[in-house]
Amino acid sequence: MKTLRQALLATCVVIALPAAAVAQDAEVLHWWTSGGESAAVKVFADAYTGAGGNWIDTAIAGGQNARNAGVNRIVGGNPPTVMQFNTGEQFSELVANGLLRDVDSVAKANNWSDVLPKAVVDAATRDGSFYAVPVNIHGQNWLFTNNDVLQKSGVEAPQSFAELIAAAPKIKEAGFTPLAHGGQNWQDHVLFDAVVLETGGPDLFLKIYRDKDTDAAESDEFRQAAETYGKLRALTDEGSPGRSWNETTNLVLTGKAAAQLMGDWAKGEFIAAGLTPGKEYGCTIMPGGYMMGGDVFVFPKVDDEAAKAAQDKMAELMLSPEVQVAFNMKKGSVPVRLDVDVSAMDQCAQAGMKALQDPAKQVASHNFYSPDLVGTTRDVITQYWSAPEMGTDEFVENFVSAMEAAY
Ligand code: GAL
């Protein structure tokens, strides 16, 4: 049984290797720039440095910004050594165009297929080869709440969007923002998907994103989700438009807002602030299922053998048991390996792991499906969120068109 101390020691784990094995620069392009994210990615950097390598950090704020920059560099022939994507389909086109190398030798040597959930193996492999190293599982439909704000407002922690909406008048009356929301298109999308999952369960969600079934978007359940989503606009504050997710988390963390619906990377901000779940803040997986997301790193094709060795070492380190626990304890996610001891992780992580045990409750996020559909639907969701005057019928019409426009 690993103790918390052993797990935390892994933060600076030094996997001793002959210096000659990895005296190699590795430029890593990612989008982890918040306090919690920076603390987490440092675990990877320290592990690689500890193995004798030189981690060159290329951090670009905003997932879409980082992905666009990295893809342009790969296509332009000046790739980073390693690059972040979300778990799922985002890097498929790069594989199809022969621009990424597989890490099957590392995967086979370390039995990845035996220690990873099948859904994650499927998301990280193409034609049976591993073209990505998965590094975590993030739940994306958590409601994080400030316990002091709830207590001062005289309300319990909402267990559904209906309860959040019902509690809002008391929270406002007490002088707080009921729902802290960052008005950026991907955040609007995360919130919308959580409402769809609560309203129609995995069945409705998968009919939209996996099956591209436009009848599902015209169903009563989808309309009901759109109605609920529209009601949430009134719970946010005037600073919402354009605000980053972590600035938004900070409103809950500092007691200005009661709640934020966000992935558990937001928990990384509470961890970085030294706060404890169940004490200063609460975490609730919203109804309907556990929306499963996460992160991977891919390895652009390079000619230099030393760079390939660096890529292989990076892949091995990122998925090593010790680094997995140390990284995820700071990131707010749970380890992607099924064989590590997570007993030292907090109550939110334990709830997430429990939810992950029930396949019927697991729903892979929209990133596991068509990136084009994610893009077309994201545009109409954000348009609807930003236009209180838009009725449900018009939104549904736009959403169906967006589904039809996606390949
Ligand atoms: C997600 C990613 C998380 C976190 C979040 C906000 O796509 O999976 O690790 O970084 O973006 O930046």
Tab-separated table of C-alpha atoms and ligand atoms in Angstrom:
chain	number	residue	atom	x	y	z
A	1	MET	CA	0.000	0.000	0.000
A	2	LYS	CA	1.598	3.284	-1.071
A	3	THR	CA	1.369	6.053	1.527
A	4	LEU	CA	0.546	9.625	0.633
A	5	ARG	CA	4.162	10.446	1.532
A	6	GLN	CA	5.443	7.938	-0.987
A	7	ALA	CA	3.037	9.289	-3.582
A	8	LEU	CA	4.071	12.881	-2.897
A	9	LEU	CA	7.736	11.912	-2.923
A	10	ALA	CA	7.039	10.747	-6.399
A	11	THR	CA	6.493	14.413	-7.209
A	12	CYS	CA	10.230	14.697	-7.468
A	13	VAL	CA	10.683	11.105	-8.452
A	14	VAL	CA	14.113	10.582	-9.955
A	15	ILE	CA	14.089	7.536	-12.183
A	16	ALA	CA	17.809	7.035	-12.254
A	17	LEU	CA	19.125	6.259	-15.693
A	18	PRO	CA	22.616	6.410	-17.096
A	19	ALA	CA	22.982	10.077	-18.032
A	20	ALA	CA	23.891	9.041	-21.546
A	21	ALA	CA	20.441	7.443	-21.897
A	22	VAL	CA	18.561	10.763	-21.929
A	23	ALA	CA	20.851	13.819	-22.116
A	24	GLN	CA	18.303	15.153	-24.546
A	25	ASP	CA	16.233	18.310	-25.061
A	26	ALA	CA	12.502	17.712	-25.313
A	27	GLU	CA	10.269	20.637	-26.249
A	28	VAL	CA	6.799	19.995	-24.821
A	29	LEU	CA	3.897	22.090	-26.178
A	30	HIS	CA	0.819	22.230	-23.918
A	31	TRP	CA	-1.868	24.610	-22.625
A	32	TRP	CA	-1.501	24.167	-18.870
A	33	THR	CA	-0.919	27.719	-17.590
A	34	SER	CA	-3.117	28.072	-14.494
A	35	GLY	CA	-1.743	27.648	-10.971
A	36	GLY	CA	-2.958	24.097	-10.604
A	37	GLU	CA	-2.040	23.104	-14.142
A	38	SER	CA	1.482	24.539	-13.817
A	39	ALA	CA	2.043	22.649	-10.577
A	40	ALA	CA	0.891	19.458	-12.254
A	41	VAL	CA	2.938	19.763	-15.438
A	42	LYS	CA	5.990	20.445	-13.262
A	43	VAL	CA	5.703	16.865	-12.042
A	44	PHE	CA	6.279	15.692	-15.615
A	45	ALA	CA	9.090	18.189	-16.123
A	46	ASP	CA	10.816	17.178	-12.894
A	47	ALA	CA	10.527	13.496	-13.777
A	48	TYR	CA	12.074	14.050	-17.213
A	49	THR	CA	14.816	16.278	-15.811
A	50	GLY	CA	15.409	13.737	-13.080
A	51	ALA	CA	15.976	11.145	-15.788
A	52	GLY	CA	18.734	13.350	-17.208
A	53	GLY	CA	16.727	15.120	-19.897
A	54	ASN	CA	16.187	18.825	-20.543
A	55	TRP	CA	12.479	19.821	-20.576
A	56	ILE	CA	11.837	22.837	-22.811
A	57	ASP	CA	8.446	24.213	-21.802
A	58	THR	CA	6.222	25.721	-24.520
A	59	ALA	CA	3.039	26.660	-22.662
A	60	ILE	CA	0.303	28.334	-24.748
A	61	ALA	CA	-2.822	29.472	-22.870
A	62	GLY	CA	-6.088	28.092	-24.222
A	63	GLY	CA	-6.543	24.598	-25.555
A	64	GLN	CA	-7.593	25.625	-29.046
A	65	ASN	CA	-4.734	28.160	-29.303
A	66	ALA	CA	-2.181	25.543	-28.276
A	67	ARG	CA	-3.576	22.895	-30.609
A	68	ASN	CA	-3.644	25.319	-33.560
A	69	ALA	CA	-0.047	26.433	-32.883
A	70	GLY	CA	1.199	22.886	-32.487
A	71	VAL	CA	-0.540	21.522	-35.591
A	72	ASN	CA	0.778	24.435	-37.654
A	73	ARG	CA	4.314	23.669	-36.478
A	74	ILE	CA	3.969	19.962	-37.229
A	75	VAL	CA	2.509	20.604	-40.690
A	76	GLY	CA	5.159	23.286	-41.255
A	77	GLY	CA	7.988	20.853	-40.524
A	78	ASN	CA	9.090	22.430	-37.228
A	79	PRO	CA	7.374	20.176	-34.692
A	80	PRO	CA	7.758	20.236	-30.929
A	81	THR	CA	9.158	16.978	-29.534
A	82	VAL	CA	5.911	16.287	-27.657
A	83	MET	CA	2.465	17.922	-27.861
A	84	GLN	CA	-0.760	17.858	-25.815
A	85	PHE	CA	-4.221	17.018	-27.112
A	86	ASN	CA	-7.427	16.008	-25.407
A	87	THR	CA	-8.108	12.294	-25.248
A	88	GLY	CA	-10.159	11.398	-28.301
A	89	GLU	CA	-10.269	12.355	-31.991
A	90	GLN	CA	-8.400	15.690	-32.044
A	91	PHE	CA	-5.115	14.187	-33.311
A	92	SER	CA	-6.610	11.641	-35.733
A	93	GLU	CA	-5.978	13.721	-38.836
A	94	LEU	CA	-2.275	14.007	-37.932
A	95	VAL	CA	-2.082	10.222	-37.676
A	96	ALA	CA	-3.929	9.786	-40.975
A	97	ASN	CA	-1.418	12.110	-42.644
A	98	GLY	CA	1.561	10.188	-41.266
A	99	LEU	CA	2.782	13.090	-39.108
A	100	LEU	CA	2.910	11.291	-35.744
A	101	ARG	CA	4.994	8.299	-34.728
A	102	ASP	CA	3.647	5.451	-32.653
A	103	VAL	CA	5.107	4.516	-29.262
A	104	ASP	CA	4.208	0.854	-29.479
A	105	SER	CA	7.621	-0.252	-28.233
A	106	VAL	CA	7.036	1.643	-24.975
A	107	ALA	CA	3.397	0.559	-24.788
A	108	LYS	CA	4.294	-3.121	-25.204
A	109	ALA	CA	7.235	-2.990	-22.790
A	110	ASN	CA	4.977	-1.431	-20.143
A	111	ASN	CA	1.776	-3.417	-20.844
A	112	TRP	CA	-0.317	-0.305	-21.473
A	113	SER	CA	-3.172	-2.313	-22.984
A	114	ASP	CA	-3.513	-4.304	-19.764
A	115	VAL	CA	-3.392	-1.393	-17.315
A	116	LEU	CA	-5.585	1.180	-19.107
A	117	PRO	CA	-9.406	1.310	-19.392
A	118	LYS	CA	-10.585	-0.016	-22.771
A	119	ALA	CA	-12.191	3.321	-23.689
A	120	VAL	CA	-8.841	5.034	-23.161
A	121	VAL	CA	-6.916	2.382	-25.125
A	122	ASP	CA	-9.395	2.846	-27.971
A	123	ALA	CA	-8.969	6.636	-27.827
A	124	ALA	CA	-5.153	6.478	-27.791
A	125	THR	CA	-4.701	3.857	-30.529
A	126	ARG	CA	-5.283	3.922	-34.278
A	127	ASP	CA	-5.277	0.573	-36.115
A	128	GLY	CA	-4.011	-1.065	-32.947
A	129	SER	CA	-0.970	1.163	-32.450
A	130	PHE	CA	-0.528	3.684	-29.639
A	131	TYR	CA	-0.068	7.162	-31.166
A	132	ALA	CA	-0.602	8.929	-27.829
A	133	VAL	CA	0.216	8.475	-24.179
A	134	PRO	CA	-2.919	9.095	-22.083
A	135	VAL	CA	-2.068	10.785	-18.779
A	136	ASN	CA	-5.318	11.267	-16.848
A	137	ILE	CA	-9.068	11.020	-16.686
A	138	HIS	CA	-10.907	14.296	-16.021
A	139	GLY	CA	-14.560	14.311	-15.005
A	140	GLN	CA	-16.143	17.237	-16.854
A	141	ASN	CA	-19.557	17.639	-15.193
A	142	TRP	CA	-18.627	18.558	-11.631
A	143	LEU	CA	-20.338	21.310	-9.651
A	144	PHE	CA	-17.766	22.913	-7.357
A	145	THR	CA	-19.289	24.896	-4.507
A	146	ASN	CA	-18.090	27.254	-1.786
A	147	ASN	CA	-19.405	25.900	1.508
A	148	ASP	CA	-19.274	29.241	3.330
A	149	VAL	CA	-21.274	30.975	0.587
A	150	LEU	CA	-23.904	28.213	0.666
A	151	GLN	CA	-24.154	28.426	4.426
A	152	LYS	CA	-24.487	32.238	4.383
A	153	SER	CA	-27.141	31.896	1.682
A	154	GLY	CA	-29.078	29.344	3.705
A	155	VAL	CA	-29.022	26.724	0.961
A	156	GLU	CA	-27.708	23.183	0.588
A	157	ALA	CA	-25.216	22.203	-2.110
A	158	PRO	CA	-27.303	21.828	-5.302
A	159	GLN	CA	-27.450	18.252	-6.594
A	160	SER	CA	-28.955	19.199	-9.961
A	161	PHE	CA	-29.374	22.193	-12.242
A	162	ALA	CA	-32.985	22.496	-11.100
A	163	GLU	CA	-31.793	22.758	-7.484
A	164	LEU	CA	-29.161	25.329	-8.484
A	165	ILE	CA	-31.790	27.443	-10.254
A	166	ALA	CA	-34.139	27.127	-7.254
A	167	ALA	CA	-31.402	28.202	-4.830
A	168	ALA	CA	-30.289	31.173	-6.925
A	169	PRO	CA	-32.657	33.827	-5.476
A	170	LYS	CA	-31.436	33.150	-1.909
A	171	ILE	CA	-27.798	33.169	-3.041
A	172	LYS	CA	-28.298	36.475	-4.871
A	173	GLU	CA	-30.186	37.889	-1.882
A	174	ALA	CA	-27.163	37.048	0.298
A	175	GLY	CA	-24.952	39.032	-2.078
A	176	PHE	CA	-23.246	36.264	-4.049
A	177	THR	CA	-23.183	35.103	-7.662
A	178	PRO	CA	-25.089	31.806	-7.916
A	179	LEU	CA	-23.163	30.386	-10.873
A	180	ALA	CA	-19.664	31.512	-11.818
A	181	HIS	CA	-19.322	30.885	-15.551
A	182	GLY	CA	-16.506	31.785	-17.930
A	183	GLY	CA	-18.109	33.037	-21.138
A	184	GLN	CA	-15.791	31.322	-23.624
A	185	ASN	CA	-17.161	28.998	-26.272
A	186	TRP	CA	-15.587	25.804	-24.910
A	187	GLN	CA	-16.868	26.602	-21.402
A	188	ASP	CA	-20.354	27.284	-22.770
A	189	HIS	CA	-20.070	23.863	-24.418
A	190	VAL	CA	-18.940	22.061	-21.229
A	191	LEU	CA	-21.913	23.566	-19.367
A	192	PHE	CA	-24.366	22.700	-22.155
A	193	ASP	CA	-23.203	19.084	-22.340
A	194	ALA	CA	-23.628	18.687	-18.577
A	195	VAL	CA	-27.236	19.886	-18.897
A	196	VAL	CA	-27.885	17.535	-21.841
A	197	LEU	CA	-26.449	14.627	-19.847
A	198	GLU	CA	-28.583	15.460	-16.795
A	199	THR	CA	-31.729	15.867	-18.876
A	200	GLY	CA	-31.431	12.941	-21.281
A	201	GLY	CA	-28.721	10.731	-19.820
A	202	PRO	CA	-25.987	8.997	-21.832
A	203	ASP	CA	-28.569	7.937	-24.432
A	204	LEU	CA	-29.414	11.476	-25.532
A	205	PHE	CA	-25.803	12.648	-25.343
A	206	LEU	CA	-24.491	9.775	-27.482
A	207	LYS	CA	-27.296	10.115	-30.034
A	208	ILE	CA	-26.096	13.691	-30.596
A	209	TYR	CA	-22.309	13.346	-30.641
A	210	ARG	CA	-21.683	9.679	-31.506
A	211	ASP	CA	-24.653	8.997	-33.804
A	212	LYS	CA	-25.225	12.544	-35.163
A	213	ASP	CA	-28.934	11.720	-34.915
A	214	THR	CA	-30.734	14.982	-35.703
A	215	ASP	CA	-34.039	13.503	-34.427
A	216	ALA	CA	-32.430	13.504	-30.964
A	217	ALA	CA	-31.839	17.250	-31.259
A	218	GLU	CA	-35.543	17.702	-32.040
A	219	SER	CA	-36.662	15.551	-29.091
A	220	ASP	CA	-38.595	16.911	-26.101
A	221	GLU	CA	-35.651	16.015	-23.840
A	222	PHE	CA	-33.215	18.086	-25.906
A	223	ARG	CA	-35.651	21.009	-25.915
A	224	GLN	CA	-35.987	20.674	-22.154
A	225	ALA	CA	-32.182	20.764	-21.837
A	226	ALA	CA	-32.070	23.899	-23.967
A	227	GLU	CA	-34.714	25.529	-21.750
A	228	THR	CA	-32.765	24.667	-18.570
A	229	TYR	CA	-29.528	25.905	-20.131
A	230	GLY	CA	-31.168	29.201	-21.058
A	231	LYS	CA	-32.306	29.702	-17.452
A	232	LEU	CA	-28.700	29.445	-16.224
A	233	ARG	CA	-27.747	32.706	-17.984
A	234	ALA	CA	-29.476	34.699	-15.233
A	235	LEU	CA	-27.336	33.060	-12.546
A	236	THR	CA	-24.035	34.456	-13.784
A	237	ASP	CA	-22.352	37.840	-13.306
A	238	GLU	CA	-21.577	40.670	-15.716
A	239	GLY	CA	-17.894	39.736	-15.689
A	240	SER	CA	-18.626	36.382	-17.311
A	241	PRO	CA	-18.094	37.155	-21.041
A	242	GLY	CA	-14.601	36.087	-22.115
A	243	ARG	CA	-13.437	35.171	-18.612
A	244	SER	CA	-10.990	32.275	-18.324
A	245	TRP	CA	-12.050	29.100	-16.519
A	246	ASN	CA	-9.485	29.554	-13.747
A	247	GLU	CA	-10.379	33.202	-13.080
A	248	THR	CA	-13.951	31.904	-12.827
A	249	THR	CA	-12.900	29.141	-10.422
A	250	ASN	CA	-11.256	31.840	-8.325
A	251	LEU	CA	-14.670	33.489	-7.764
A	252	VAL	CA	-15.854	30.299	-6.017
A	253	LEU	CA	-12.515	29.756	-4.311
A	254	THR	CA	-12.529	33.274	-2.815
A	255	GLY	CA	-16.186	33.232	-1.774
A	256	LYS	CA	-17.650	35.630	-4.362
A	257	ALA	CA	-19.711	32.934	-6.071
A	258	ALA	CA	-21.531	29.844	-4.879
A	259	ALA	CA	-20.779	27.389	-7.670
A	260	GLN	CA	-19.014	26.615	-10.936
A	261	LEU	CA	-19.814	23.768	-13.331
A	262	MET	CA	-16.419	22.714	-14.654
A	263	GLY	CA	-14.106	19.805	-15.225
A	264	ASP	CA	-12.098	18.697	-12.212
A	265	TRP	CA	-9.053	20.546	-13.477
A	266	ALA	CA	-10.774	23.285	-11.455
A	267	LYS	CA	-10.065	21.153	-8.383
A	268	GLY	CA	-6.375	21.678	-9.183
A	269	GLU	CA	-6.882	25.369	-8.349
A	270	PHE	CA	-8.380	24.501	-4.950
A	271	ILE	CA	-5.473	22.091	-4.361
A	272	ALA	CA	-2.940	24.776	-5.312
A	273	ALA	CA	-4.687	27.133	-2.847
A	274	GLY	CA	-4.325	24.522	-0.099
A	275	LEU	CA	-8.081	24.020	0.331
A	276	THR	CA	-9.744	20.729	1.291
A	277	PRO	CA	-12.866	19.208	-0.238
A	278	GLY	CA	-15.573	18.720	2.384
A	279	LYS	CA	-14.113	21.649	4.355
A	280	GLU	CA	-13.904	24.888	2.352
A	281	TYR	CA	-15.465	23.513	-0.846
A	282	GLY	CA	-17.687	20.778	-2.159
A	283	CYS	CA	-17.715	18.741	-5.360
A	284	THR	CA	-20.774	17.064	-6.883
A	285	ILE	CA	-20.943	15.003	-10.076
A	286	MET	CA	-24.112	16.317	-11.695
A	287	PRO	CA	-26.845	13.789	-12.529
A	288	GLY	CA	-26.964	11.651	-15.678
A	289	GLY	CA	-23.515	10.126	-15.624
A	290	TYR	CA	-19.783	10.827	-15.385
A	291	MET	CA	-18.631	12.868	-18.376
A	292	MET	CA	-15.187	11.438	-19.044
A	293	GLY	CA	-12.485	13.590	-20.608
A	294	GLY	CA	-8.741	13.767	-20.282
A	295	ASP	CA	-5.416	14.545	-21.840
A	296	VAL	CA	-2.829	12.801	-23.991
A	297	PHE	CA	0.567	13.650	-25.417
A	298	VAL	CA	1.572	12.785	-28.974
A	299	PHE	CA	4.950	12.431	-30.668
A	300	PRO	CA	5.497	14.160	-34.016
A	301	LYS	CA	7.639	12.208	-36.473
A	302	VAL	CA	11.289	13.314	-36.153
A	303	ASP	CA	14.434	12.115	-37.923
A	304	ASP	CA	16.857	12.503	-35.034
A	305	GLU	CA	17.325	9.201	-33.159
A	306	ALA	CA	18.124	11.036	-29.888
A	307	ALA	CA	14.824	12.926	-30.175
A	308	LYS	CA	12.993	9.624	-30.705
A	309	ALA	CA	14.690	8.268	-27.578
A	310	ALA	CA	13.525	11.357	-25.702
A	311	GLN	CA	9.973	10.808	-26.930
A	312	ASP	CA	10.027	7.179	-25.799
A	313	LYS	CA	11.408	8.117	-22.386
A	314	MET	CA	8.789	10.857	-22.011
A	315	ALA	CA	6.001	8.418	-22.837
A	316	GLU	CA	7.334	5.896	-20.330
A	317	LEU	CA	7.719	8.482	-17.546
A	318	MET	CA	4.297	10.115	-18.009
A	319	LEU	CA	2.531	6.774	-17.555
A	320	SER	CA	4.792	5.352	-14.836
A	321	PRO	CA	2.803	4.533	-11.675
A	322	GLU	CA	4.688	6.936	-9.384
A	323	VAL	CA	4.465	9.875	-11.782
A	324	GLN	CA	0.818	9.087	-12.521
A	325	VAL	CA	-0.196	9.449	-8.862
A	326	ALA	CA	1.968	12.514	-8.206
A	327	PHE	CA	0.778	14.303	-11.384
A	328	ASN	CA	-2.930	13.581	-10.909
A	329	MET	CA	-2.871	14.599	-7.249
A	330	LYS	CA	-1.997	18.096	-8.425
A	331	LYS	CA	-4.005	18.130	-11.667
A	332	GLY	CA	-7.382	17.376	-10.059
A	333	SER	CA	-7.905	14.380	-12.346
A	334	VAL	CA	-7.584	10.685	-11.552
A	335	PRO	CA	-4.815	8.396	-12.825
A	336	VAL	CA	-5.534	6.766	-16.148
A	337	ARG	CA	-3.914	3.514	-14.991
A	338	LEU	CA	-6.155	0.986	-13.295
A	339	ASP	CA	-3.328	-0.522	-11.237
A	340	VAL	CA	-2.196	2.371	-9.072
A	341	ASP	CA	-3.121	2.898	-5.428
A	342	VAL	CA	-5.378	5.962	-5.246
A	343	SER	CA	-6.396	5.556	-1.600
A	344	ALA	CA	-4.419	8.707	-0.715
A	345	MET	CA	-6.514	10.828	-3.119
A	346	ASP	CA	-9.243	13.142	-1.835
A	347	GLN	CA	-12.989	12.507	-1.553
A	348	CYS	CA	-13.733	14.054	-4.945
A	349	ALA	CA	-11.250	11.731	-6.657
A	350	GLN	CA	-12.740	8.783	-4.768
A	351	ALA	CA	-16.225	9.765	-6.001
A	352	GLY	CA	-14.875	10.037	-9.541
A	353	MET	CA	-13.182	6.642	-9.328
A	354	LYS	CA	-16.428	5.133	-8.013
A	355	ALA	CA	-18.393	6.615	-10.898
A	356	LEU	CA	-15.811	5.173	-13.296
A	357	GLN	CA	-16.538	1.669	-11.993
A	358	ASP	CA	-20.008	1.732	-13.562
A	359	PRO	CA	-19.757	1.496	-17.376
A	360	ALA	CA	-23.433	2.424	-17.656
A	361	LYS	CA	-22.656	5.752	-16.012
A	362	GLN	CA	-19.508	6.555	-18.013
A	363	VAL	CA	-19.950	8.879	-20.980
A	364	ALA	CA	-16.992	9.803	-23.151
A	365	SER	CA	-16.950	13.565	-23.738
A	366	HIS	CA	-17.625	15.179	-27.122
A	367	ASN	CA	-13.835	15.124	-27.807
A	368	PHE	CA	-14.078	11.363	-28.360
A	369	TYR	CA	-16.221	12.002	-31.430
A	370	SER	CA	-16.147	14.179	-34.540
A	371	PRO	CA	-13.992	17.299	-34.000
A	372	ASP	CA	-15.942	18.924	-36.838
A	373	LEU	CA	-19.266	18.288	-35.094
A	374	VAL	CA	-17.748	19.672	-31.874
A	375	GLY	CA	-16.860	22.826	-33.799
A	376	THR	CA	-20.170	23.369	-35.585
A	377	THR	CA	-22.300	22.692	-32.498
A	378	ARG	CA	-20.021	24.813	-30.286
A	379	ASP	CA	-20.705	27.845	-32.469
A	380	VAL	CA	-24.492	27.578	-32.125
A	381	ILE	CA	-24.339	26.793	-28.391
A	382	THR	CA	-22.289	29.915	-27.723
A	383	GLN	CA	-24.579	31.986	-29.949
A	384	TYR	CA	-27.598	30.763	-27.925
A	385	TRP	CA	-25.881	31.382	-24.572
A	386	SER	CA	-25.033	34.920	-25.643
A	387	ALA	CA	-28.528	35.713	-26.998
A	388	PRO	CA	-31.126	35.597	-24.196
A	389	GLU	CA	-33.707	36.712	-26.745
A	390	MET	CA	-33.198	33.552	-28.828
A	391	GLY	CA	-36.000	31.054	-28.292
A	392	THR	CA	-35.583	27.302	-27.921
A	393	ASP	CA	-37.092	26.611	-31.335
A	394	GLU	CA	-34.538	28.796	-33.110
A	395	PHE	CA	-31.674	27.227	-31.140
A	396	VAL	CA	-32.859	23.696	-31.954
A	397	GLU	CA	-33.139	24.640	-35.618
A	398	ASN	CA	-29.583	26.042	-35.570
A	399	PHE	CA	-28.280	22.981	-33.712
A	400	VAL	CA	-29.811	20.575	-36.248
A	401	SER	CA	-28.240	22.587	-39.077
A	402	ALA	CA	-24.897	22.462	-37.266
A	403	MET	CA	-25.159	18.681	-36.999
A	404	GLU	CA	-26.019	18.393	-40.688
A	405	ALA	CA	-23.093	20.658	-41.633
A	406	ALA	CA	-20.533	18.503	-39.806
A	407	TYR	CA	-18.776	15.691	-41.633
B	1	GAL	C1	-9.086	20.636	-20.867
B	1	GAL	C2	-7.965	19.732	-20.377
B	1	GAL	C3	-7.664	19.972	-18.921
B	1	GAL	C4	-7.546	21.462	-18.612
B	1	GAL	C5	-8.656	22.276	-19.288
B	1	GAL	C6	-8.537	23.772	-19.098
B	1	GAL	O1	-9.287	20.429	-22.233
B	1	GAL	O2	-8.343	18.364	-20.523
B	1	GAL	O3	-6.455	19.289	-18.600
B	1	GAL	O4	-6.327	21.904	-18.996
B	1	GAL	O5	-8.686	21.985	-20.646
B	1	GAL	O6	-7.378	24.264	-19.593
